[in-house]
XYZ file of C-alpha atoms in Angstrom:
722
model
C -10.767 -14.507 30.335
C -9.887 -15.270 33.975
C -8.450 -12.116 35.547
C -6.184 -14.022 37.916
C -4.137 -15.783 35.265
C -1.414 -13.548 33.823
C -0.414 -15.925 31.082
C -3.716 -15.793 29.299
C -3.350 -12.422 27.407
C -0.325 -13.526 25.377
C -2.060 -16.840 24.768
C -5.142 -15.054 23.577
C -3.019 -12.877 21.248
C -1.380 -16.004 19.816
C -4.749 -17.673 19.244
C -6.034 -14.450 17.547
C -2.960 -14.400 15.301
C -3.630 -17.955 14.158
C -7.232 -17.164 13.577
C -6.203 -14.087 11.566
C -3.940 -16.232 9.368
C -6.754 -18.790 8.836
C -9.177 -16.052 7.953
C -6.812 -14.580 5.437
C -6.343 -17.962 3.824
C -10.051 -18.659 3.834
C -10.849 -15.263 2.474
C -8.701 -15.828 -0.561
C -11.461 -16.933 -2.915
C -10.074 -17.206 -6.377
C -6.709 -17.079 -4.758
C -3.766 -15.699 -6.711
C -0.113 -15.288 -5.885
C 0.868 -11.919 -7.376
C 3.529 -12.386 -9.997
C 3.376 -16.158 -9.768
C 1.979 -18.067 -12.786
C 2.009 -21.822 -12.118
C 1.542 -24.192 -15.043
C -2.077 -24.921 -15.774
C -3.557 -28.081 -14.354
C -3.041 -31.023 -16.638
C -6.299 -32.809 -16.047
C -8.731 -31.265 -13.614
C -12.254 -31.843 -12.580
C -14.005 -30.255 -9.644
C -12.752 -32.919 -7.259
C -9.455 -33.877 -8.772
C -6.122 -33.446 -6.981
C -3.950 -30.817 -8.693
C -0.534 -31.920 -9.893
C 2.658 -30.197 -8.773
C 3.824 -27.306 -10.867
C 6.787 -25.101 -11.246
C 6.935 -21.411 -10.264
C 9.082 -19.215 -12.416
C 8.526 -15.477 -12.216
C 9.518 -12.255 -10.524
C 8.454 -13.913 -7.260
C 11.553 -16.121 -7.649
C 13.163 -13.449 -5.442
C 11.075 -15.168 -2.714
C 10.415 -18.721 -3.875
C 7.293 -20.591 -2.809
C 6.790 -24.342 -3.040
C 5.008 -25.515 -6.131
C 2.649 -27.828 -4.221
C 1.694 -25.000 -1.914
C 0.836 -22.687 -4.775
C -1.079 -25.345 -6.663
C -3.169 -26.153 -3.611
C -4.054 -22.498 -3.180
C -4.830 -22.038 -6.926
C -7.130 -25.063 -6.897
C -9.678 -22.827 -5.242
C -10.634 -21.652 -8.718
C -14.285 -21.712 -9.662
C -14.916 -24.130 -12.516
C -17.886 -23.535 -14.804
C -19.575 -25.562 -17.503
C -21.845 -24.446 -20.286
C -25.154 -23.141 -19.000
C -23.899 -22.339 -15.412
C -25.370 -19.063 -14.159
C -22.957 -16.176 -13.802
C -23.817 -13.422 -11.378
C -22.330 -10.018 -11.914
C -21.820 -8.001 -8.718
C -21.584 -4.249 -8.517
C -19.079 -2.333 -6.354
C -18.667 1.294 -5.403
C -18.548 4.249 -7.824
C -15.081 5.812 -7.708
C -13.602 9.049 -8.960
C -9.991 10.170 -8.865
C -11.226 13.792 -8.873
C -13.182 13.574 -5.624
C -11.690 10.524 -3.899
C -15.215 9.949 -2.488
C -16.690 6.538 -3.177
C -20.391 5.983 -3.498
C -22.573 2.907 -3.547
C -23.663 1.764 -6.994
C -27.354 2.244 -6.212
C -26.979 5.885 -5.108
C -27.615 6.494 -8.803
C -30.952 5.374 -10.316
C -29.488 2.382 -12.184
C -31.518 -0.732 -12.837
C -32.084 -2.733 -9.677
C -32.680 -6.404 -9.014
C -35.848 -7.534 -7.246
C -33.935 -7.558 -3.953
C -30.561 -5.924 -3.239
C -28.280 -8.241 -1.264
C -25.031 -6.999 0.250
C -22.079 -9.378 0.017
C -20.158 -10.127 3.185
C -17.408 -7.573 3.544
C -14.260 -7.701 5.620
C -12.963 -4.820 7.769
C -10.644 -3.631 5.067
C -13.343 -3.450 2.402
C -15.596 -1.355 4.713
C -12.684 1.039 5.438
C -11.975 1.373 1.669
C -15.625 2.164 1.021
C -16.356 -1.039 -0.960
C -20.032 -1.889 -1.170
C -20.388 -5.136 -3.064
C -24.038 -5.945 -4.004
C -25.911 -8.081 -6.465
C -27.025 -6.733 -9.828
C -29.616 -7.448 -12.533
C -26.778 -8.453 -14.887
C -27.271 -12.235 -15.002
C -26.185 -14.511 -17.842
C -25.133 -18.096 -18.425
C -21.760 -19.525 -19.214
C -20.929 -19.806 -22.944
C -24.405 -18.517 -23.887
C -23.979 -15.141 -25.634
C -26.750 -12.513 -25.403
C -27.484 -9.697 -27.667
C -29.338 -6.485 -26.759
C -30.742 -7.745 -23.509
C -33.035 -5.069 -22.017
C -32.671 -4.410 -18.291
C -35.097 -1.594 -17.516
C -36.281 1.838 -18.458
C -35.559 4.844 -16.157
C -37.552 8.045 -16.615
C -35.556 11.158 -15.666
C -36.852 13.849 -13.341
C -35.045 16.880 -11.997
C -33.456 14.928 -9.103
C -32.179 11.964 -11.057
C -30.892 14.260 -13.891
C -28.957 16.281 -11.387
C -27.440 13.151 -9.781
C -26.278 11.736 -13.134
C -24.776 15.033 -14.262
C -22.931 15.504 -11.015
C -21.357 12.070 -11.306
C -20.463 12.634 -14.988
C -18.870 15.963 -14.052
C -16.715 14.300 -11.409
C -15.759 11.483 -13.831
C -17.125 8.658 -11.726
C -16.523 5.114 -12.872
C -18.710 2.097 -12.335
C -17.005 -0.931 -10.846
C -18.376 -4.514 -11.296
C -17.108 -7.973 -10.374
C -17.456 -11.378 -12.036
C -15.926 -14.469 -10.472
C -13.834 -12.140 -8.252
C -12.381 -10.389 -11.321
C -12.916 -6.616 -11.615
C -14.471 -5.250 -14.691
C -11.989 -3.473 -17.033
C -12.153 -1.349 -20.162
C -9.416 -2.426 -22.646
C -7.626 0.535 -24.284
C -5.228 -0.149 -27.151
C -2.016 1.885 -27.163
C -1.501 4.368 -29.934
C 1.640 2.530 -31.231
C -0.523 -0.656 -31.696
C 2.451 -2.691 -30.613
C 2.514 -2.360 -26.873
C 0.294 -4.500 -24.647
C -3.313 -3.475 -24.135
C -3.850 -1.123 -21.169
C -6.785 -1.879 -18.859
C -8.721 0.687 -16.860
C -10.801 -0.380 -13.885
C -14.482 0.262 -14.436
C -16.199 2.351 -17.082
C -17.260 5.984 -16.845
C -20.869 6.639 -15.892
C -21.044 8.973 -18.878
C -19.279 11.760 -20.687
C -19.676 15.312 -21.790
C -19.594 16.396 -25.393
C -20.976 18.536 -28.131
C -22.988 17.793 -31.241
C -21.401 18.605 -34.496
C -21.953 22.295 -35.337
C -23.096 23.140 -31.772
C -21.178 24.798 -28.928
C -23.535 23.719 -26.237
C -22.091 21.051 -23.989
C -24.337 18.060 -23.312
C -24.207 15.170 -20.857
C -24.436 11.633 -22.195
C -24.811 8.410 -20.263
C -23.342 5.035 -21.036
C -26.481 2.887 -21.057
C -25.373 -0.048 -23.262
C -22.689 -2.370 -22.068
C -21.011 -4.810 -24.368
C -19.452 -7.421 -21.972
C -16.748 -9.814 -23.063
C -16.142 -12.816 -20.793
C -12.894 -14.570 -21.536
C -12.491 -18.175 -20.467
C -9.769 -20.813 -20.493
C -11.138 -24.240 -21.459
C -9.715 -27.458 -20.089
C -8.311 -29.669 -22.824
C -9.710 -32.849 -21.306
C -13.006 -31.929 -19.609
C -15.790 -29.614 -20.686
C -15.139 -27.304 -17.746
C -13.816 -23.750 -18.176
C -12.496 -21.044 -15.967
C -13.184 -17.318 -16.312
C -9.938 -15.433 -16.951
C -11.155 -12.028 -18.101
C -14.098 -9.641 -17.714
C -14.135 -6.720 -20.131
C -16.633 -4.116 -21.296
C -17.072 -1.545 -24.059
C -19.544 1.082 -22.943
C -21.824 2.870 -25.403
C -24.256 5.720 -25.227
C -27.325 4.918 -27.326
C -30.683 6.619 -27.526
C -32.825 3.491 -27.776
C -36.139 3.600 -29.608
C -39.064 1.107 -29.593
C -42.446 0.748 -31.306
C -45.689 1.257 -29.528
C -46.002 1.470 -25.760
C -43.359 0.368 -23.264
C -43.876 -3.157 -21.897
C -41.399 -4.504 -19.346
C -41.784 -8.051 -20.662
C -41.755 -7.997 -24.452
C -40.888 -4.522 -25.746
C -38.734 -4.839 -28.908
C -36.187 -2.108 -29.569
C -35.602 -0.775 -33.013
C -32.094 0.471 -32.257
C -30.845 -3.069 -31.456
C -32.675 -6.370 -31.837
C -31.336 -9.888 -31.242
C -33.942 -11.320 -33.657
C -32.551 -9.354 -36.603
C -28.957 -9.533 -35.325
C -28.903 -5.762 -35.076
C -26.465 -4.824 -32.403
C -24.865 -1.638 -31.066
C -21.467 -0.925 -32.558
C -21.018 2.837 -31.946
C -22.486 5.805 -30.106
C -23.505 7.897 -33.044
C -26.920 8.509 -31.500
C -25.979 9.102 -27.899
C -28.406 9.138 -25.016
C -28.615 12.585 -23.390
C -29.168 13.131 -19.697
C -32.027 15.668 -19.603
C -35.156 16.026 -17.567
C -38.304 14.349 -18.875
C -36.279 11.945 -21.041
C -36.021 8.269 -20.478
C -32.987 5.951 -20.402
C -33.195 2.357 -21.540
C -30.349 0.216 -20.161
C -29.229 -2.765 -22.287
C -26.266 -5.053 -22.500
C -24.630 -7.676 -24.727
C -22.546 -10.636 -23.606
C -19.933 -12.361 -25.697
C -17.666 -15.230 -24.724
C -14.093 -15.556 -25.993
C -11.765 -18.475 -25.510
C -8.375 -17.361 -24.218
C -4.914 -18.892 -23.945
C -4.424 -17.199 -20.597
C -4.461 -19.798 -17.838
C -6.480 -19.319 -14.730
C -3.443 -18.957 -12.443
C -2.208 -16.048 -14.656
C -5.548 -14.266 -15.199
C -4.527 -11.324 -12.912
C -1.444 -10.568 -14.984
C -3.212 -8.440 -17.560
C -4.810 -6.349 -14.784
C -1.507 -5.858 -13.043
C 0.307 -4.945 -16.255
C 3.192 -7.212 -15.451
C 6.339 -6.745 -17.524
C 8.681 -9.569 -18.531
C 10.391 -11.259 -15.600
C 13.664 -11.273 -17.509
C 13.535 -7.483 -17.574
C 13.556 -7.442 -13.726
C 16.750 -9.563 -13.628
C 18.248 -7.787 -16.528
C 17.902 -4.453 -14.713
C 19.400 -5.879 -11.522
C 22.402 -7.283 -13.345
C 22.913 -4.006 -15.147
C 22.672 -2.128 -11.872
C 25.367 -4.335 -10.409
C 27.526 -3.702 -13.490
C 27.147 0.009 -12.968
C 28.220 -0.316 -9.369
C 31.237 -2.299 -10.409
C 32.029 0.270 -13.093
C 31.816 3.030 -10.434
C 34.202 0.932 -8.351
C 36.878 1.234 -10.948
C 36.213 -1.463 -13.581
C 36.747 -0.468 -17.231
C 34.197 -0.650 -20.029
C 34.319 -0.320 -23.849
C 31.252 1.846 -23.732
C 32.128 5.533 -23.945
C 30.609 7.897 -21.432
C 28.822 9.928 -24.100
C 27.118 6.748 -25.244
C 26.214 5.281 -21.914
C 22.443 6.059 -22.289
C 22.091 4.401 -25.644
C 21.220 1.008 -24.278
C 18.530 2.481 -22.066
C 16.974 4.510 -24.809
C 16.424 1.258 -26.792
C 14.226 -0.124 -23.989
C 10.448 0.054 -23.897
C 8.633 2.167 -21.328
C 8.090 -0.760 -19.025
C 11.786 -1.709 -19.195
C 12.863 1.852 -18.292
C 10.328 1.864 -15.438
C 11.732 -1.286 -13.831
C 15.334 -0.400 -14.569
C 14.971 2.984 -12.884
C 13.501 1.444 -9.757
C 16.150 -1.214 -9.271
C 19.050 0.979 -10.430
C 18.153 3.700 -7.920
C 17.911 1.143 -5.128
C 21.317 -0.307 -5.970
C 22.953 3.057 -6.066
C 21.489 4.019 -2.754
C 22.739 0.722 -1.308
C 26.151 1.288 -2.820
C 26.479 4.793 -1.335
C 25.368 3.677 2.122
C 27.846 0.821 1.936
C 30.627 3.255 1.188
C 29.630 5.359 4.185
C 29.590 2.285 6.422
C 33.047 1.249 5.221
C 34.498 4.714 6.011
C 32.869 4.662 9.399
C 34.325 1.324 10.305
C 37.834 2.293 9.309
C 37.649 5.528 11.258
C 36.217 3.876 14.347
C 38.883 1.118 14.268
C 41.644 3.747 14.229
C 39.958 5.735 17.109
C 39.518 2.699 19.314
C 43.091 1.543 18.734
C 44.398 4.974 19.590
C 42.405 5.308 22.786
C 43.392 1.860 24.017
C 47.099 2.760 23.525
C 46.952 5.646 25.961
C 49.155 4.790 28.903
C 49.931 7.893 30.927
C 47.610 10.183 32.859
C 48.912 13.148 30.830
C 47.887 11.408 27.616
C 44.511 10.601 29.033
C 43.932 14.186 30.012
C 44.676 15.249 26.438
C 42.155 12.879 24.930
C 39.632 14.464 22.614
C 36.645 13.343 20.580
C 33.853 10.994 21.546
C 35.766 9.383 24.471
C 35.802 12.700 26.197
C 32.028 12.535 26.856
C 31.924 8.994 28.174
C 30.614 10.161 31.539
C 27.561 11.843 29.989
C 26.743 9.886 26.867
C 24.264 7.615 28.644
C 22.664 10.347 30.747
C 18.868 10.080 30.405
C 17.507 12.689 27.979
C 14.840 15.312 28.626
C 11.352 14.027 28.078
C 12.661 10.436 28.281
C 9.110 9.170 28.933
C 7.926 10.497 25.560
C 10.999 8.971 23.845
C 10.122 5.573 25.348
C 6.565 5.900 24.102
C 7.588 6.713 20.538
C 10.194 3.966 20.419
C 7.665 1.436 21.608
C 5.206 2.621 18.935
C 7.890 2.399 16.320
C 8.601 -1.200 17.252
C 4.875 -1.870 16.919
C 4.771 -0.405 13.459
C 7.984 -2.099 12.380
C 6.583 -5.497 13.392
C 3.354 -4.855 11.556
C 5.078 -3.774 8.311
C 7.471 -6.760 8.463
C 4.814 -9.421 8.959
C 2.442 -7.723 6.425
C 5.125 -7.851 3.741
C 5.798 -11.500 4.462
C 2.082 -12.330 4.048
C 1.966 -10.169 0.877
C 5.042 -11.919 -0.630
C 3.446 -15.315 0.027
C 0.275 -14.184 -1.830
C -2.126 -13.989 1.103
C -2.732 -10.250 0.421
C -3.114 -10.328 -3.367
C -5.444 -7.936 -5.169
C -7.996 -10.759 -5.576
C -8.461 -10.697 -1.791
C -10.115 -7.287 -1.545
C -9.555 -5.475 1.677
C -7.162 -8.179 2.867
C -4.156 -5.841 2.988
C -5.841 -3.222 5.151
C -7.452 -5.798 7.400
C -4.118 -7.574 7.969
C -2.304 -4.329 8.730
C -4.915 -3.158 11.144
C -5.085 -6.472 13.040
C -1.307 -6.995 13.069
C -0.864 -3.466 14.466
C -3.203 -4.391 17.287
C -1.405 -7.620 18.057
C 2.017 -5.980 17.931
C 0.921 -3.923 20.916
C 2.609 -6.673 22.991
C 6.062 -5.734 21.546
C 5.259 -1.991 21.831
C 4.739 -2.292 25.618
C 7.834 -4.473 25.985
C 10.168 -2.187 24.107
C 8.911 1.053 25.748
C 9.156 -0.362 29.298
C 12.630 -1.869 28.727
C 13.943 1.552 27.682
C 11.994 3.232 30.476
C 13.588 0.924 33.136
C 17.050 1.693 31.736
C 16.323 5.393 32.425
C 15.658 4.411 36.049
C 11.914 4.782 35.664
C 9.543 3.065 38.038
C 5.952 3.856 36.953
C 5.697 1.340 34.168
C 1.903 1.445 34.010
C 2.033 5.112 33.135
C 4.331 4.363 30.227
C 2.229 1.475 29.105
C -0.916 3.618 29.066
C 0.809 6.426 27.094
C 2.221 3.912 24.620
C -1.247 2.443 24.036
C -2.958 5.789 23.695
C -0.582 8.425 22.201
C -0.256 7.383 18.579
C -3.621 5.622 18.093
C -5.331 8.423 19.897
C -3.819 11.073 17.552
C -4.668 9.060 14.481
C -8.222 8.433 15.846
C -8.884 12.186 16.202
C -7.720 12.904 12.650
C -9.652 9.906 11.338
C -12.849 10.950 13.153
C -12.644 14.462 11.644
C -12.084 13.053 8.162
C -14.855 10.522 8.603
C -17.249 13.281 9.639
C -16.410 15.141 6.395
C -17.026 11.963 4.383
C -20.251 11.330 6.186
C -21.352 14.869 5.355
C -20.843 14.090 1.699
C -23.024 10.928 2.045
C -20.206 8.813 0.699
C -19.938 5.065 1.144
C -16.394 5.689 2.337
C -17.796 6.874 5.640
C -17.100 4.275 8.323
C -20.464 2.905 9.701
C -21.180 2.975 13.420
C -20.808 -0.750 13.787
C -17.351 -0.713 12.193
C -16.329 2.231 14.348
C -17.354 0.224 17.399
C -15.273 -2.679 16.136
C -12.252 -0.443 15.787
C -12.727 0.874 19.316
C -13.012 -2.657 20.559
C -9.761 -3.688 18.772
C -8.020 -0.698 20.290
C -9.274 -0.862 23.907
C -10.247 -4.527 24.011
C -7.126 -6.064 22.523
C -4.331 -3.585 21.780
C -4.360 -1.769 25.175
C -4.298 -5.014 27.240
C -1.487 -6.439 25.070
C 0.566 -3.259 25.594
C 0.127 -3.654 29.375
C 1.096 -7.382 29.152
C 4.239 -6.522 27.174
C 5.104 -3.680 29.607
C 4.747 -6.001 32.538
C 7.014 -8.594 30.922
C 9.526 -5.908 30.009
C 9.608 -4.333 33.384
C 10.257 -7.679 35.107
C 13.383 -8.092 33.016
C 16.706 -6.816 34.481
C 17.560 -3.250 33.545
C 19.934 -2.739 30.656
C 23.341 -1.765 32.070
C 25.325 1.032 30.628
C 28.872 0.126 29.439
C 30.258 3.227 31.264
C 29.377 5.105 34.401
C 27.499 8.376 34.240
C 28.858 11.430 36.035
C 26.633 13.128 38.637
C 27.325 16.580 37.254
C 26.622 17.024 33.514
C 29.476 18.252 31.337
C 29.168 21.606 29.579
C 28.747 21.232 25.814
C 31.134 23.422 23.851
C 29.963 25.720 21.106
C 29.145 23.807 17.978
C 30.010 24.505 14.311
C 27.093 25.672 12.145
C 26.863 22.383 10.371
C 26.474 20.580 13.674
C 23.416 22.590 14.538
C 20.611 20.193 15.583
C 18.006 21.507 13.136
C 20.472 21.405 10.147
C 21.776 18.017 11.076
C 18.319 16.517 11.512
C 17.054 17.875 8.131
C 20.175 16.640 6.322
C 19.790 13.178 7.908
C 16.350 12.614 6.423
C 17.341 13.063 2.779
C 19.025 9.684 2.199
C 16.219 7.536 3.706
C 13.687 9.435 1.646
C 15.873 8.992 -1.424
C 15.676 5.231 -0.872
C 11.910 5.105 -1.150
C 10.704 8.076 -3.225
C 10.541 6.169 -6.504
C 8.529 3.386 -4.987
C 6.457 6.017 -3.227
C 5.290 7.334 -6.525
C 3.725 3.988 -7.475
C 2.243 3.546 -4.038
C 0.553 6.947 -4.225
C -0.630 6.139 -7.712
C -2.209 2.895 -6.606
C -3.952 4.647 -3.663
C -5.187 7.839 -5.277
C -5.560 6.813 -8.961
C -7.456 3.628 -8.230
C -4.906 1.184 -9.501
C -3.563 -2.107 -8.181
C -0.289 -2.350 -6.318
C 1.192 -5.841 -6.309
C 5.001 -5.760 -6.526
C 5.528 -6.610 -2.877
C 8.722 -8.402 -3.564
C 10.430 -5.216 -4.775
C 8.701 -3.259 -2.017
C 10.409 -5.628 0.507
C 13.774 -4.808 -1.107
C 13.027 -1.155 -0.721
C 12.109 -1.650 2.937
C 15.448 -3.463 3.572
C 17.392 -0.628 1.927
C 15.356 1.951 3.935
C 16.417 0.162 7.125
C 20.080 0.200 6.069
C 20.059 3.837 5.089
C 18.237 4.954 8.220
C 20.673 3.064 10.408
C 23.819 4.244 8.630
C 23.043 7.950 8.244
C 21.978 8.080 11.910
C 25.203 6.374 13.019
C 27.377 8.652 10.904
C 25.786 11.885 12.188
C 25.736 10.547 15.745
C 29.467 9.865 15.459
C 30.126 13.368 14.206
C 27.982 14.755 17.088
C 29.943 12.798 19.740
C 33.268 13.818 18.246
C 32.267 17.414 18.733
C 31.635 16.641 22.415
C 27.831 16.949 22.146
C 26.340 13.989 24.032
C 22.651 14.828 23.590
C 22.187 12.119 21.038
C 19.028 10.350 22.254
C 16.362 12.525 20.606
C 18.576 13.596 17.767
C 19.103 9.999 16.710
C 15.364 9.531 16.584
C 14.677 12.750 14.692
C 17.610 12.357 12.235
C 16.085 9.441 10.304
C 12.535 10.368 11.320
C 12.897 13.654 9.469
C 12.521 11.711 6.234
C 8.775 11.827 6.974
C 8.883 15.596 6.384
C 10.182 15.001 2.878
C 7.588 12.339 2.339
C 4.868 14.816 3.166
C 6.430 17.501 0.932
C 6.563 14.962 -1.873
C 2.923 14.064 -1.314
C 2.108 17.778 -1.617
C 4.099 17.934 -4.844
C 2.241 14.864 -6.124
C -1.084 16.459 -5.254
C -0.467 19.505 -7.378
C 1.248 17.773 -10.324
C -0.523 14.360 -10.691
C -4.021 14.781 -9.233
C -6.997 16.730 -10.434
C -8.735 17.244 -7.146
C -10.721 20.422 -7.071
C -13.132 20.030 -4.152
C -12.108 21.366 -0.766
C -13.373 18.260 1.095
C -11.377 15.936 -1.169
C -8.242 18.025 -0.716
C -8.652 17.919 3.043
C -9.116 14.083 2.860
C -5.922 13.752 0.835
C -3.735 15.815 3.096
C -5.364 14.339 6.267
C -4.648 10.775 5.188
C -1.129 11.693 3.977
C -0.505 13.322 7.364
C -1.335 10.045 9.034
C 0.928 8.152 6.634
C 3.787 10.602 7.227
C 3.331 10.361 11.022
C 3.543 6.618 10.852
C 6.624 6.832 8.597
C 8.218 9.194 11.124
C 7.622 6.719 13.948
C 9.103 3.778 11.978
C 12.158 5.510 10.567
C 12.853 7.284 13.864
C 12.790 4.030 15.774
C 15.132 2.387 13.322
C 17.592 5.247 13.607
C 17.337 5.315 17.375
C 18.121 1.608 17.843
C 20.982 1.794 15.302
C 22.552 4.698 17.269
C 21.806 2.979 20.589
C 23.613 -0.122 19.465
C 26.527 1.929 18.001
C 27.167 4.042 21.125
C 27.087 0.955 23.426
C 29.481 -0.876 21.059
C 32.140 1.866 20.817
C 32.083 2.799 24.552
C 32.371 -0.829 25.590
C 35.382 -1.276 23.252
C 37.705 1.306 24.831
C 39.516 1.330 28.194
C 37.928 3.889 30.491
C 39.136 4.393 34.063
């Protein structure tokens, strides 16, 4: 980069943004649009051009062109009979410890050479460690009782297995970019099959008639590979990867031979296979474990473009629209429309729904009610403001002007710079940076670039977008700083670039040290840490300075009214206008707009499940913006009417206080939904949720601040002031 040319940094950022988009597209191997299920290809070979298709699903909320989706889906891997299939292993995960470990930290069977798969930044930060495995088989060629290896147990390996079984660790594998799942049939036998990611390393149990608890390992895996066959060609695509784990104490005749030992407990020659775990394999010192596996292939009606639907447990798309329409009907009913349904029977229709229907209905219904309430508040505010402005503009005499009350009375102080105005500029700039990151990330996610099949893509995109949005952070912070008559824009730029990332970096470093002490794969390696530092100081900080320079060169924002030299004394306020009380009350409505969706987000993060409903998340985000803006405007109006003109910080803290409720809800979730018992794991949970709450505070606070800023400028520019 040439230091003399000032236009190069924004150009560099733009180039990096384009490269980011290309990397995300390129990284979408086995690409899938979440919720989108295009029609299967009519006649496809490896080099054929895919025909156009029609997209009809819950993603119709945000339509995507059929040709675009087909082009992306054509990245599918096509297999024919006899093609070699390589199973890859991923991290070991536990919802009890939240500490991931590499697959080969346990003495499982190993290939001749362990090869790490290329991992993106998000995968490394998530603790993913994708490596090859000895599980190798061929397409459409079943295997029975294939012996992998024999592992003698000593004191060390026995302890390692028992610890992982105690903590309920699960083994994660990947085939053709599909995660391994264990199918679990519901008790009612009618609902759809539930899939759990990965299988447990083992289990604890007791023999019949014994009270002594034993440890058993799952050493036999019965794989089921589901495929969808093309009706014209002989090619097929993998659409499912399932497993049923068994614990079997294998036996063999004679001495062990790695090449041709025949087991007596299962034998492909005699068609004797494992069907239960009646003779389980104990994990005890001086014993040996023989690892085996079966492979079966099942043809499936599931098309390749829809193969992720089972993993994501999608409900019927009509249910989504049905719930939206019903929510609208409820809103109309609340508005005064009549109905034949009696109040006492109003829940009957909901009770007839299935669990999934109630789930979706509750989400959308809550969102619509929040939107309805905030709309009512906005309507009241507009009517009141219109009356006030009309009254003030009708004042003709000086005596009438002297008797004026309410928010017009503080016009000479309302735009007086607040205390700690520099810090306010820093946080507003950081909030703009976060807002831009969230908005662009959601757009990418809705378009399918950040689907679950693109592991680590979501975190990578969020991190890089946050870095690039530093340009807007510097611009917003400096524009506000110049309005406050500030002159040292470089100081504000530096604080904007350092304050929030520095705080998060300190917490992250402490948490990473704890993870490193546990020898978990979740610990960020030194090379990745260096990459993060480079992104921060090499890209983000310069972009903040570039944005600050551009913002400071712009003309200062002019206030609609003049500010008096001597500040006006604020009269004694009513108890309900106390700043602390007002701020805490203001955070309830924004939190209420997101707390239902927050449950599913926390579940996907801490219970190792997929989160994919980005379309509905975007609706929640829009409603969050509306509620933050409206509750802040309402409380700001009441504050100005009581002749309290110190609204700058309170507008930021009013909606930002919703982050406090978010953290309290996260605490409630920890004690009611999680089974974390280790101190380190608890510290990790609360540490990461503290970072999330801090970021939520910055975003919501900035939304509330700009809403109030726009509101005050609007009302004071609408009245006649001498």
